[in-house]
mmCIF file of C-alpha atoms in Angstrom:
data_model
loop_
_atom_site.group_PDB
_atom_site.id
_atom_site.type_symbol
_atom_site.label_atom_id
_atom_site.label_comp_id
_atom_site.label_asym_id
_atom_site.label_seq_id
_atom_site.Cartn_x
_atom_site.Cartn_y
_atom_site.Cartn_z
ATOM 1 C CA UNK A 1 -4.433 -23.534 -4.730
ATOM 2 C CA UNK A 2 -3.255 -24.242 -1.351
ATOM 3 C CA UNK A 3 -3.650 -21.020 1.021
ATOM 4 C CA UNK A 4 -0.477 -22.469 2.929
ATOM 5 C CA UNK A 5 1.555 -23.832 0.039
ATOM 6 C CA UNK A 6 1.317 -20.235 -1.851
ATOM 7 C CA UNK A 7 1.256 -18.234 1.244
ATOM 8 C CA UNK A 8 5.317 -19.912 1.807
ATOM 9 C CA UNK A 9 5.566 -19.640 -1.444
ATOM 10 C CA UNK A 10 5.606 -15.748 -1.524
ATOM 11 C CA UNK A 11 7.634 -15.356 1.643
ATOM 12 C CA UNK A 12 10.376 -17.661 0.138
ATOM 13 C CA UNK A 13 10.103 -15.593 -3.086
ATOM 14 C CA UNK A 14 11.071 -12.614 -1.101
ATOM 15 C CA UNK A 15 13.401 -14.320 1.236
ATOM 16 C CA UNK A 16 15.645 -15.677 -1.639
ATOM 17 C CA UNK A 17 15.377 -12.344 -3.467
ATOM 18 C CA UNK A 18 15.109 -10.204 -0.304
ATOM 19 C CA UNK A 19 18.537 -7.843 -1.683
ATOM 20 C CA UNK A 20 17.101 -7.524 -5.162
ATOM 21 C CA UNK A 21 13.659 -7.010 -4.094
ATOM 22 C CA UNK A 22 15.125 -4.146 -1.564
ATOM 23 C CA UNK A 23 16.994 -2.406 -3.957
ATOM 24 C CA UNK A 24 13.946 -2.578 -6.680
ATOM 25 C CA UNK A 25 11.545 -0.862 -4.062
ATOM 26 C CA UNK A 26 13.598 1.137 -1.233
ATOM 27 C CA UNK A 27 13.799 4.349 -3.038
ATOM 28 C CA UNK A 28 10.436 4.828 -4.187
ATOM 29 C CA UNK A 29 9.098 3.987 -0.530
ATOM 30 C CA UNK A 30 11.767 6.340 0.862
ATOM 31 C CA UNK A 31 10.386 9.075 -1.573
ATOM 32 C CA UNK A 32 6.556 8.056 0.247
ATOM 33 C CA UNK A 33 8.003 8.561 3.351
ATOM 34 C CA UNK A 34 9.800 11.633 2.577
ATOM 35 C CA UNK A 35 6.643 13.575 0.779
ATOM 36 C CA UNK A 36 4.398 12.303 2.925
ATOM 37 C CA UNK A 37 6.521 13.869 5.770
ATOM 38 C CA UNK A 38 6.936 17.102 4.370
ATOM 39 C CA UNK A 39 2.921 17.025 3.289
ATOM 40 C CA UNK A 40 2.666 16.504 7.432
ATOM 41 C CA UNK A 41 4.621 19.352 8.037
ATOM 42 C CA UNK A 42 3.278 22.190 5.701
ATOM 43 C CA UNK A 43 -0.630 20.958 7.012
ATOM 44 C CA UNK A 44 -0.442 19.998 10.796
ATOM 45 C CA UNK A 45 2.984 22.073 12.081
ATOM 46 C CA UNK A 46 -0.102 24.979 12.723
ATOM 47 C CA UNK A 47 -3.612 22.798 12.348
ATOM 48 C CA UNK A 48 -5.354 26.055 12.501
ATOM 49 C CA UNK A 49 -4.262 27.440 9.585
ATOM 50 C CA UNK A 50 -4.715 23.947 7.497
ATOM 51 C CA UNK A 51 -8.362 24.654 5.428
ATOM 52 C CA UNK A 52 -11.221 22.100 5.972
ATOM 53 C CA UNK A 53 -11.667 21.222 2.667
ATOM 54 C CA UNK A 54 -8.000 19.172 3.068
ATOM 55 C CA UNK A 55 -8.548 17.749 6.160
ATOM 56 C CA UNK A 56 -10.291 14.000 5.994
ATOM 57 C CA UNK A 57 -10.113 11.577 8.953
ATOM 58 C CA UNK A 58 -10.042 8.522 6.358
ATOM 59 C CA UNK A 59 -6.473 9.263 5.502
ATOM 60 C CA UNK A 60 -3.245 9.219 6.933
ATOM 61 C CA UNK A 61 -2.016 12.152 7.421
ATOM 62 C CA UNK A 62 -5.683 12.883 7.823
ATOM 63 C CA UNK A 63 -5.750 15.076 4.398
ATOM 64 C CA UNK A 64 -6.619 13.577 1.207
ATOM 65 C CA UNK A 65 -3.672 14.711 -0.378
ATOM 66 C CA UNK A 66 -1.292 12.051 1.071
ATOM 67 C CA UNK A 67 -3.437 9.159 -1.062
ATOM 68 C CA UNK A 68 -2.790 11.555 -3.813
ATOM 69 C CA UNK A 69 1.060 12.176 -3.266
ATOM 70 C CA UNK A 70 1.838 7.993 -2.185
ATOM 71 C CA UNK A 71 -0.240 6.430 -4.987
ATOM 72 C CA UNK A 72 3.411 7.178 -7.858
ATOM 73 C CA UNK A 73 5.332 5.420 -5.826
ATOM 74 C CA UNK A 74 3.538 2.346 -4.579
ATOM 75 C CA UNK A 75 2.843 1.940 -8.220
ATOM 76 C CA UNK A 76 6.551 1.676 -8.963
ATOM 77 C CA UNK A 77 6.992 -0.414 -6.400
ATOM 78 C CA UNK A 78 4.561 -2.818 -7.831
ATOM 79 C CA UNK A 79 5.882 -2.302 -11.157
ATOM 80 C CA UNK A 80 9.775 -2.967 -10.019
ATOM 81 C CA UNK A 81 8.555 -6.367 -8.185
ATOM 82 C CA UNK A 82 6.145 -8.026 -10.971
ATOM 83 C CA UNK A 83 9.104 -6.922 -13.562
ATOM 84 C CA UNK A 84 11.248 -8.741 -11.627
ATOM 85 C CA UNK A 85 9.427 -11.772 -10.946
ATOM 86 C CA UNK A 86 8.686 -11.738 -14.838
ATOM 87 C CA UNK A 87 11.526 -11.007 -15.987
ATOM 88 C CA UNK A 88 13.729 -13.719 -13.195
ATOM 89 C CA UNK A 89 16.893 -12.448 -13.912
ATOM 90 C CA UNK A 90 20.068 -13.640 -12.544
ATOM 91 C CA UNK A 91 20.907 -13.581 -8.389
ATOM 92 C CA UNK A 92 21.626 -10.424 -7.702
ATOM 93 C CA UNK A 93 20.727 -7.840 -10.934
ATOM 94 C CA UNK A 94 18.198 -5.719 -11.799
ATOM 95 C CA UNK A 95 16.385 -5.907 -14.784
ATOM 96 C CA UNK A 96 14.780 -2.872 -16.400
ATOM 97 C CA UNK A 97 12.824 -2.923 -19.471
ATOM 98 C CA UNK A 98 10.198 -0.221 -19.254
ATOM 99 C CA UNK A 99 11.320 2.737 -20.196
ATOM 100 C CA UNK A 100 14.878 2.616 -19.247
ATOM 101 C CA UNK A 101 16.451 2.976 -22.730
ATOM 102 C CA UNK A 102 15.098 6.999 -22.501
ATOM 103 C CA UNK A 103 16.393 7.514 -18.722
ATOM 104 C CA UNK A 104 19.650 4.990 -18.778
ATOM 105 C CA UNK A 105 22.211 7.786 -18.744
ATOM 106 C CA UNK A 106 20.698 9.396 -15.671
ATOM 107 C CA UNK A 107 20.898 6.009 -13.993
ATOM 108 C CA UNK A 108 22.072 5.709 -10.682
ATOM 109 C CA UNK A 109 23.602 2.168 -8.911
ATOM 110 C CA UNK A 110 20.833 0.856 -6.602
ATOM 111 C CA UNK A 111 18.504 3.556 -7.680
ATOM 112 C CA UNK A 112 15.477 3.179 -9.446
ATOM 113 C CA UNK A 113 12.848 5.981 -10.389
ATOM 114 C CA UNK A 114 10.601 5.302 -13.357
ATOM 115 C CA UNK A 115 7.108 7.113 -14.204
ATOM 116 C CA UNK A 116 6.408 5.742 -17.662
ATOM 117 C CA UNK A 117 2.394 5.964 -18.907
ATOM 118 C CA UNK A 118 1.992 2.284 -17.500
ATOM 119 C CA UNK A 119 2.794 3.421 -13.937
ATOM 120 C CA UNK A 120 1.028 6.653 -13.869
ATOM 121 C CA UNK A 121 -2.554 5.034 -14.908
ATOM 122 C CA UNK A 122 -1.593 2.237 -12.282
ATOM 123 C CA UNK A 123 -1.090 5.124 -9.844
ATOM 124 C CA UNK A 124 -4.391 6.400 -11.060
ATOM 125 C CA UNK A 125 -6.338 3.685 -10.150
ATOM 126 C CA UNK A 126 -4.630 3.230 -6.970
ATOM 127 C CA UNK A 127 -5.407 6.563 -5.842
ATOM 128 C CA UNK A 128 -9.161 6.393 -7.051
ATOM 129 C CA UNK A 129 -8.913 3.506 -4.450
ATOM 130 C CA UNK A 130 -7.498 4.783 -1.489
ATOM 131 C CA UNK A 131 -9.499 8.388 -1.813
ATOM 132 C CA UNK A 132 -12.853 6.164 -2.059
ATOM 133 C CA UNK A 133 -11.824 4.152 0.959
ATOM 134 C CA UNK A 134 -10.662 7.598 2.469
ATOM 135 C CA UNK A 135 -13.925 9.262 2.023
ATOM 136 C CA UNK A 136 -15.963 6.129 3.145
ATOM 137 C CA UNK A 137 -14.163 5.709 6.308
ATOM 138 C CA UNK A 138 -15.107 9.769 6.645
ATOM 139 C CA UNK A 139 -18.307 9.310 5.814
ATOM 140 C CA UNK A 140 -18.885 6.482 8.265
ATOM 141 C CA UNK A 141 -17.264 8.566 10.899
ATOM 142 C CA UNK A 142 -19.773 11.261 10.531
ATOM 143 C CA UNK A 143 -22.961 8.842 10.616
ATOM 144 C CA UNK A 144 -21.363 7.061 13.690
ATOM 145 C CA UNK A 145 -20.547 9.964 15.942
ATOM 146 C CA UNK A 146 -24.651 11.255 14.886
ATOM 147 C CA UNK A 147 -25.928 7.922 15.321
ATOM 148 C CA UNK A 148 -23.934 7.921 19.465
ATOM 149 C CA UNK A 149 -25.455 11.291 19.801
ATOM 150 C CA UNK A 150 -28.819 10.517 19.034
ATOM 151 C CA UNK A 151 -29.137 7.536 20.921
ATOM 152 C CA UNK A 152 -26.708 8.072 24.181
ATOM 153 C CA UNK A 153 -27.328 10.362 27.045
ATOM 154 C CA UNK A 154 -25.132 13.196 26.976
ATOM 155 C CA UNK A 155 -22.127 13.494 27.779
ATOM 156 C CA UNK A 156 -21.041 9.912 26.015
ATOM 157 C CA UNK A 157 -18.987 7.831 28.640
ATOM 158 C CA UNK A 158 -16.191 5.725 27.053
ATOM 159 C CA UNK A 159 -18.361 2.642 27.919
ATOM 160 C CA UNK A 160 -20.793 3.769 25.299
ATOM 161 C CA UNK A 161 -18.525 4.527 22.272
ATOM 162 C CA UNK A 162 -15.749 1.396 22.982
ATOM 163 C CA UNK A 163 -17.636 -1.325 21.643
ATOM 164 C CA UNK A 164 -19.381 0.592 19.097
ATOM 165 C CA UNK A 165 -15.965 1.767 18.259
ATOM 166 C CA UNK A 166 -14.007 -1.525 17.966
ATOM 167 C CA UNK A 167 -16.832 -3.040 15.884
ATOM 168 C CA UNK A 168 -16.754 0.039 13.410
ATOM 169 C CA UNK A 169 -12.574 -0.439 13.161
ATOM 170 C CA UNK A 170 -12.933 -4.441 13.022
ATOM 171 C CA UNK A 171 -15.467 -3.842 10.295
ATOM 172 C CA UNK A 172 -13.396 -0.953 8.427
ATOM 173 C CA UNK A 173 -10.422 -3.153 8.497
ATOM 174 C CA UNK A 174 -12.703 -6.053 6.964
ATOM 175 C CA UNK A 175 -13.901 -4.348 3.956
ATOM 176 C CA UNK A 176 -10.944 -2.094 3.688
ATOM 177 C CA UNK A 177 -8.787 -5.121 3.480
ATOM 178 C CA UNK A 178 -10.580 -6.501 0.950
ATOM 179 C CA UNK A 179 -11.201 -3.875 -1.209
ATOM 180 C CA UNK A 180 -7.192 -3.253 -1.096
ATOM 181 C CA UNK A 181 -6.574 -7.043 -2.462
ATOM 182 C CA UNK A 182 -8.515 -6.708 -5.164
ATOM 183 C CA UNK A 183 -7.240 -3.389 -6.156
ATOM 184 C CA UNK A 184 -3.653 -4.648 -6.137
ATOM 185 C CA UNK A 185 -4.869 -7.739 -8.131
ATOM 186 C CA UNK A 186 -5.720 -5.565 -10.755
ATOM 187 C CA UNK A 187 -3.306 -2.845 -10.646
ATOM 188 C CA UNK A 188 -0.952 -5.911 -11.178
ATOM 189 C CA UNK A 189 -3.359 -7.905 -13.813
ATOM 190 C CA UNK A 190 -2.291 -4.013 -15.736
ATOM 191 C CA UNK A 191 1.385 -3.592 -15.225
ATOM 192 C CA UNK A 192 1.513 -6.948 -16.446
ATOM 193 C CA UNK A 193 -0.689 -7.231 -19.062
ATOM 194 C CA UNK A 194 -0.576 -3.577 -20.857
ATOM 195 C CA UNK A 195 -4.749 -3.233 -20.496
ATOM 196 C CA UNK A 196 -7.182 -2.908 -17.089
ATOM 197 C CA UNK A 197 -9.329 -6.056 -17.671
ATOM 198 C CA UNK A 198 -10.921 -7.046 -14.014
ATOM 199 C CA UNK A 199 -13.699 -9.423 -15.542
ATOM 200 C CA UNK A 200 -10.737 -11.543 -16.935
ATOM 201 C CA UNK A 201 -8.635 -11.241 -13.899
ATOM 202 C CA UNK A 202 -11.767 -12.017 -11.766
ATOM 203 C CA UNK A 203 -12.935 -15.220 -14.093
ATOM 204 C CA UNK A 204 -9.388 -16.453 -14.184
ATOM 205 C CA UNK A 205 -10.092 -16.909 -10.444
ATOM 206 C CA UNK A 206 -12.929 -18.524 -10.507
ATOM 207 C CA UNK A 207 -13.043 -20.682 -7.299
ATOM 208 C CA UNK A 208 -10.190 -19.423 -5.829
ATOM 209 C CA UNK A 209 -11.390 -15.855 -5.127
ATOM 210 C CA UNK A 210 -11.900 -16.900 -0.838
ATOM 211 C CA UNK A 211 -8.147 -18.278 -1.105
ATOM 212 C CA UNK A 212 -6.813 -15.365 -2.573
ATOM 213 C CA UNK A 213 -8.543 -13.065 -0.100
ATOM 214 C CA UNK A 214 -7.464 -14.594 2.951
ATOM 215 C CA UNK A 215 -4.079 -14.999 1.873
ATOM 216 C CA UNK A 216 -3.712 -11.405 1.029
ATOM 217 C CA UNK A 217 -5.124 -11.326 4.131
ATOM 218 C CA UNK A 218 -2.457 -12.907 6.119
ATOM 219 C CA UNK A 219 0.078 -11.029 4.073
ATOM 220 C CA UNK A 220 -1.876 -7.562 5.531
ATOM 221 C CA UNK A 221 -1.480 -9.302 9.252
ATOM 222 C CA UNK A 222 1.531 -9.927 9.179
ATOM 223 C CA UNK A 223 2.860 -7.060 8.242
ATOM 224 C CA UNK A 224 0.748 -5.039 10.620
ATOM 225 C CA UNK A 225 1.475 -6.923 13.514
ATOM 226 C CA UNK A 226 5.449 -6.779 12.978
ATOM 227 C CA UNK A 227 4.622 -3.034 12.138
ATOM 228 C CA UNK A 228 2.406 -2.076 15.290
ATOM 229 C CA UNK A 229 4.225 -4.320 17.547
ATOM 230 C CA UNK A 230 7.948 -2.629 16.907
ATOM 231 C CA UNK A 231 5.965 0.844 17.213
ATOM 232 C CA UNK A 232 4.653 -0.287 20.571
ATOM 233 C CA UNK A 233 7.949 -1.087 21.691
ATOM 234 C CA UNK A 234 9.516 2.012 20.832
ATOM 235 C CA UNK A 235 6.665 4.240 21.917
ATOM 236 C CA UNK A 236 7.474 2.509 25.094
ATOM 237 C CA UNK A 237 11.369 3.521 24.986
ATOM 238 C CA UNK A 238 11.221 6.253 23.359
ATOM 239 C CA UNK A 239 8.277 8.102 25.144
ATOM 240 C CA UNK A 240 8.894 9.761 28.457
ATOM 241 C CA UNK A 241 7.864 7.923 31.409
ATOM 242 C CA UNK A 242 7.060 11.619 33.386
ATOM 243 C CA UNK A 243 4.162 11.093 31.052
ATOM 244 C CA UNK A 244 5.175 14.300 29.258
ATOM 245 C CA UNK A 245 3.944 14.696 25.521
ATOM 246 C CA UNK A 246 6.334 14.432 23.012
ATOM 247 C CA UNK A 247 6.932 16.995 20.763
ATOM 248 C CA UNK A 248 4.674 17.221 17.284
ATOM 249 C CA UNK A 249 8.476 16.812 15.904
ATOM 250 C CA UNK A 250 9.412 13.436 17.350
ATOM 251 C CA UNK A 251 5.973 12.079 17.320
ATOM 252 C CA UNK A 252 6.758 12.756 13.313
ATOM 253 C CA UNK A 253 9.635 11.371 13.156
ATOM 254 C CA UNK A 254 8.874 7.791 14.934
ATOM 255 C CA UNK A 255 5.692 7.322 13.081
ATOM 256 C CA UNK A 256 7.191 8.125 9.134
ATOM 257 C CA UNK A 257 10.475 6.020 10.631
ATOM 258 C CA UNK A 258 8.572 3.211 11.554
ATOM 259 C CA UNK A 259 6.386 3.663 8.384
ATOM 260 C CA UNK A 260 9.061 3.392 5.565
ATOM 261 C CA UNK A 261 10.598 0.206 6.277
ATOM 262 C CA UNK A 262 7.072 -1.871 6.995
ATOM 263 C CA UNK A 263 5.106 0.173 4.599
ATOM 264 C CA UNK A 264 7.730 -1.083 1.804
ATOM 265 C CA UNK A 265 7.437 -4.303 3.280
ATOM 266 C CA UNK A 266 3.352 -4.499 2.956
ATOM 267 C CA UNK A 267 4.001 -3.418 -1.152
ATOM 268 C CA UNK A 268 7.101 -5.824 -1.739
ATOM 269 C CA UNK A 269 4.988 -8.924 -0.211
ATOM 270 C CA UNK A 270 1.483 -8.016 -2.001
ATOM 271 C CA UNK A 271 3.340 -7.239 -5.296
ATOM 272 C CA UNK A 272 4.939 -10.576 -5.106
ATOM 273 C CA UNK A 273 1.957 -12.222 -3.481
ATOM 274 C CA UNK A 274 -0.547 -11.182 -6.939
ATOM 275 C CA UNK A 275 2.768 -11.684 -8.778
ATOM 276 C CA UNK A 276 2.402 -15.357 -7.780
ATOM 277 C CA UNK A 277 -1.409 -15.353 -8.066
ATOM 278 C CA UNK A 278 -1.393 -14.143 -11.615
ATOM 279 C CA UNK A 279 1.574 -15.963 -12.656
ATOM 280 C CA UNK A 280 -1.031 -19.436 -11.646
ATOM 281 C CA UNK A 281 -3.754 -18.556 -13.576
ATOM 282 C CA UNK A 282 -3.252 -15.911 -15.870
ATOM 283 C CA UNK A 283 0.156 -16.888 -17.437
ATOM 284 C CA UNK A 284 -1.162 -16.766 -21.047
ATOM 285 C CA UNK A 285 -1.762 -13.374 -21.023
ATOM 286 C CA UNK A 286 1.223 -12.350 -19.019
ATOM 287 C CA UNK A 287 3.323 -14.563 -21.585
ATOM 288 C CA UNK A 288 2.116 -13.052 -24.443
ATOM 289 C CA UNK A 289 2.473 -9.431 -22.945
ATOM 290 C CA UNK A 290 6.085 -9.718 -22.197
ATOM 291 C CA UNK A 291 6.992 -11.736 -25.106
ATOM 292 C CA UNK A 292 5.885 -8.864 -27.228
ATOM 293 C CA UNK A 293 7.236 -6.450 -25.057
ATOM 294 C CA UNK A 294 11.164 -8.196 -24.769
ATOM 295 C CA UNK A 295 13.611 -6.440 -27.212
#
């Protein structure tokens, strides 16, 4: 496997499907951004009021909950992709086989909502995920901030937390990233397959485990880069030059409006990205899977 070759692979994927693939995912990521929004303003509108036991700096919003309340919907999205890409139906249509036969008279054009048992234990493990990653990055906080403290003069200057700093978030994005591919890998291997087997998926990508890593990996960058560049540029408009703060409103508003667009983005190119992956070398058991599973 060719990092390059299946790296233009997945971006053509999602170029030549880019309408179908929008219309799979854009509601459930608009229903992140939305409760994820409103989760922001019940906790932090007052942050006095909001009670400790919430509050976590590994999370964003910095409360646990928001791993919690996003983990439903990035499963669908990764459910709505991989059906897709299974399923390759016809240039522009949808195809829905999981559960639609008990929701199809509620369905809405260019609408899709679906929270069958497959999804909600995919959402499951996906949240397990993110709060362990939450809590580590907490943790690490913690032990970093004691470790500056007992080893710095007081008060710290910026010169003595910067580079300690950048190496923590260089390092956090590391293992974070990686943790995250593998995650999706098998959150996919399941909505695929009907059954959470990660020693298969892992042996089925045996000598290819590197490859897959850093091309998840490029997916992540590329994402982030379009992502935090475009917020640069409109913190730059959009901010006021008097150097006044803006309000906790519009601060709000440009981060969750920057985030549901890109944020759909990241899913709709990792789903298709472990869509390809497990498509190479699992196809057997995805094949058998669906053909049992096709009315």
């Amino acid at each position: 496997m060719r990092i390059g070759k299946t790296v233009a692979r997945v971006f053509g994927y999602c170029r030549a499907n880019a309408w179908p693939l929008f219309v799979a995912a854009w509601f459930p990521c608009f229903l992140t951004t939305l409760c994820l929004a409103v989760l922001t303003l019940i906790l932090f509108v007052d942050p006095e009021q909001v009670p400790t036991w919430l509050l976590s700096r590994g999370f964003a919003p910095r409360t646990w909950l928001s791993a919690v309340v996003a983990a439903p919907f990035s499963a669908m999205v990764f459910a709505f992709v991989l059906d897709r890409m299974v399923n390759a139906p016809e240039h522009g249509h949808i195809v829905v086989r999981r559960g639609i036969e008990r929701v199809k008279r509620f369905a809405i054009p260019g609408v899709r909502f679906e929270l069958g048992q497959r999804i909600l234990l995919a959402a499951l493990l996906l949240a397990a995920v993110q709060l362990f990653c939450g809590f580590a990055v907490a943790g690490e906080h913690r032990l970093f901030v004691a470790s500056l403290l007992a080893t710095h003069d007081q008060p710290l200057s910026p010169e003595d937390v910067a580079s300690w700093a950048m190496a923590r978030g260089v390092f956090n994005m590391l293992v974070g990233g990686f943790i995250l591919a593998w995650a999706y890998l098998f959150v996919g291997d399941f909505l695929w397959t009907g059954s959470f087997d990660p020693v298969g998926c892992w042996r089925a990508l045996d000598g290819n485990r590197l490859r897959f890593v850093a091309i998840m990996f490029i997916v992540f960058a590329v994402v982030a880069i379009l992502k935090y560049g475009l917020g640069l540029a409109v913190g730059l408009i959009l901010i006021p030059a008097d150097g006044a703060s803006p309000s906790f409103l519009n601060l709000m508003l440009m981060h969750f409006g920057l985030a549901w667009p890109f944020d759909g983005l990241h899913l709709v190119l990792s789903a298709a990205t472990v869509g390809t992956i497990l498509g190479a070398f699992r196809p057997s058991a995805v094949a058998s899977n669906w053909s049992a599973a096709a009315p």
